[in-house]
Coordinates of C-alpha atoms in Angstrom, one line a residue:
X1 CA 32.6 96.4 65.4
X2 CA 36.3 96.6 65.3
X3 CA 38.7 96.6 68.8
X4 CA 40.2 99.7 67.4
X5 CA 37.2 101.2 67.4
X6 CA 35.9 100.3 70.9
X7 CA 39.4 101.9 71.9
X8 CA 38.4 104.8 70.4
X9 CA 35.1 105.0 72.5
X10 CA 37.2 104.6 75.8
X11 CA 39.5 107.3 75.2
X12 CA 36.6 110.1 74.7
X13 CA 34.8 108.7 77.5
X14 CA 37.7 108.8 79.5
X15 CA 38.8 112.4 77.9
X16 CA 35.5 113.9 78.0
X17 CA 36.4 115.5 74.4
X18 CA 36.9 114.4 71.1
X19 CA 39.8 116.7 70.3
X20 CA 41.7 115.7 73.5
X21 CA 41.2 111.9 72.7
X22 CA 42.3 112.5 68.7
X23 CA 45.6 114.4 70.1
X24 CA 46.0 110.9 72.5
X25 CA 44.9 108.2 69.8
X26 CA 47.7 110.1 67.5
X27 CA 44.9 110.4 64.8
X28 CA 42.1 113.6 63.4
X29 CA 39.3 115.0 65.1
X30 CA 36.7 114.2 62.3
X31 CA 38.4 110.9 61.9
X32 CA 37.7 110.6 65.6
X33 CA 34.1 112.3 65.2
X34 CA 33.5 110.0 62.0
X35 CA 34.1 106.5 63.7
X36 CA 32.0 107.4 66.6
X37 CA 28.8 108.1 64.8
X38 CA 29.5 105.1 62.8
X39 CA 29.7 103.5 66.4
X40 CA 26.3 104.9 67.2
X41 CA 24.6 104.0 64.2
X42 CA 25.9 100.4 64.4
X43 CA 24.7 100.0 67.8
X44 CA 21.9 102.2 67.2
X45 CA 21.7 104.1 69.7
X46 CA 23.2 107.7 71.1
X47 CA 26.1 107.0 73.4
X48 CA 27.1 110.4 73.9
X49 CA 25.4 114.1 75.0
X50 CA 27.5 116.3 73.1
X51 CA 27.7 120.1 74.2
X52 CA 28.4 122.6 71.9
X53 CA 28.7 125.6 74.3
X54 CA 31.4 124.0 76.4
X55 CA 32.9 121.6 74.1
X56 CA 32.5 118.5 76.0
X57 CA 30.4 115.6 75.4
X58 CA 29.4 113.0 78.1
X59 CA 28.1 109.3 78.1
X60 CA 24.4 108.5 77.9
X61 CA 22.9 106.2 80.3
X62 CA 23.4 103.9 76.6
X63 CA 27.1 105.0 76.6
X64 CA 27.8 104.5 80.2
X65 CA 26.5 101.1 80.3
X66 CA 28.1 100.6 76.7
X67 CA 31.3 101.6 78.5
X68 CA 31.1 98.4 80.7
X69 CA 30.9 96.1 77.5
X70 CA 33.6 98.1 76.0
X71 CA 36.2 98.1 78.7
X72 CA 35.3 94.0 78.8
X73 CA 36.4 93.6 76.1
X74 CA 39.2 95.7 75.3
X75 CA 41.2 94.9 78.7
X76 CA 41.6 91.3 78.0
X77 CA 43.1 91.8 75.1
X78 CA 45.3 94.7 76.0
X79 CA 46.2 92.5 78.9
X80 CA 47.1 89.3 76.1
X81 CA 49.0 91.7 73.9
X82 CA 51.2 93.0 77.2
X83 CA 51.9 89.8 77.9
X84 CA 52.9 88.3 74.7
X85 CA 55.1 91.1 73.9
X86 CA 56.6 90.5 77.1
X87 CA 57.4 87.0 76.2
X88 CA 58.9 87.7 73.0
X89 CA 61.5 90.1 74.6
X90 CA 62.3 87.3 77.3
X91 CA 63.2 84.7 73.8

C-alpha cells in the first residue's frame, strides 16, 4: 500500500465523488477508479457504497473506520514534509 494511494482514498471520502477528487488530485477518473479497487482488493474488503443514480459513493462501515487508519498515517507525514520544506527555505 503506497502513501500516494491512501491520499487518494482521503480525497474521495472527503469529496464524496470520484470525478471531483480526480479534478483535485490533478489526475483521471479511471486512474482514480483504478487505484481504488486495487485499494479494495488489497485490503479485501468494500470501502465504498457507490451510487450510480446520483453519482456519489460513500464509505462503508470498512471504509469509515479505514478512514481512521488512513488519516493516521497520512497526517504525520504531511505534517514532516511541511515542516522540512519549511526548513530548507529558512537555509
Amino acid at each position: 500500500m503506497e502513501l500516494r494511494v491512501l491520499r487518494y482514498f482521503l480525497a474521495v471520502a472527503q469529496e464524496e465523488s470520484i470525478s471531483r477528487a480526480a479534478d483535485k488530485l490533478h489526475i483521471t477518473q479511471p486512474t482514480l477508479s483504478r487505484q481504488l479497487m486495487d485499494l479494495e482488493i488489497e485490503l479485501d474488503t468494500r470501502l465504498f457504497d457507490r451510487s450510480r443514480q446520483s453519482r456519489s459513493i460513500t464509505l462503508t462501515k470498512e471504509g469509515w473506520r479505514f478512514l481512521q487508519r488512513a488519516k493516521e498515517i497520512v497526517e504525520p507525514v504531511s505534517y514532516t514534509h511541511l515542516r522540512a520544506h519549511e526548513t530548507s527555505l529558512h537555509l
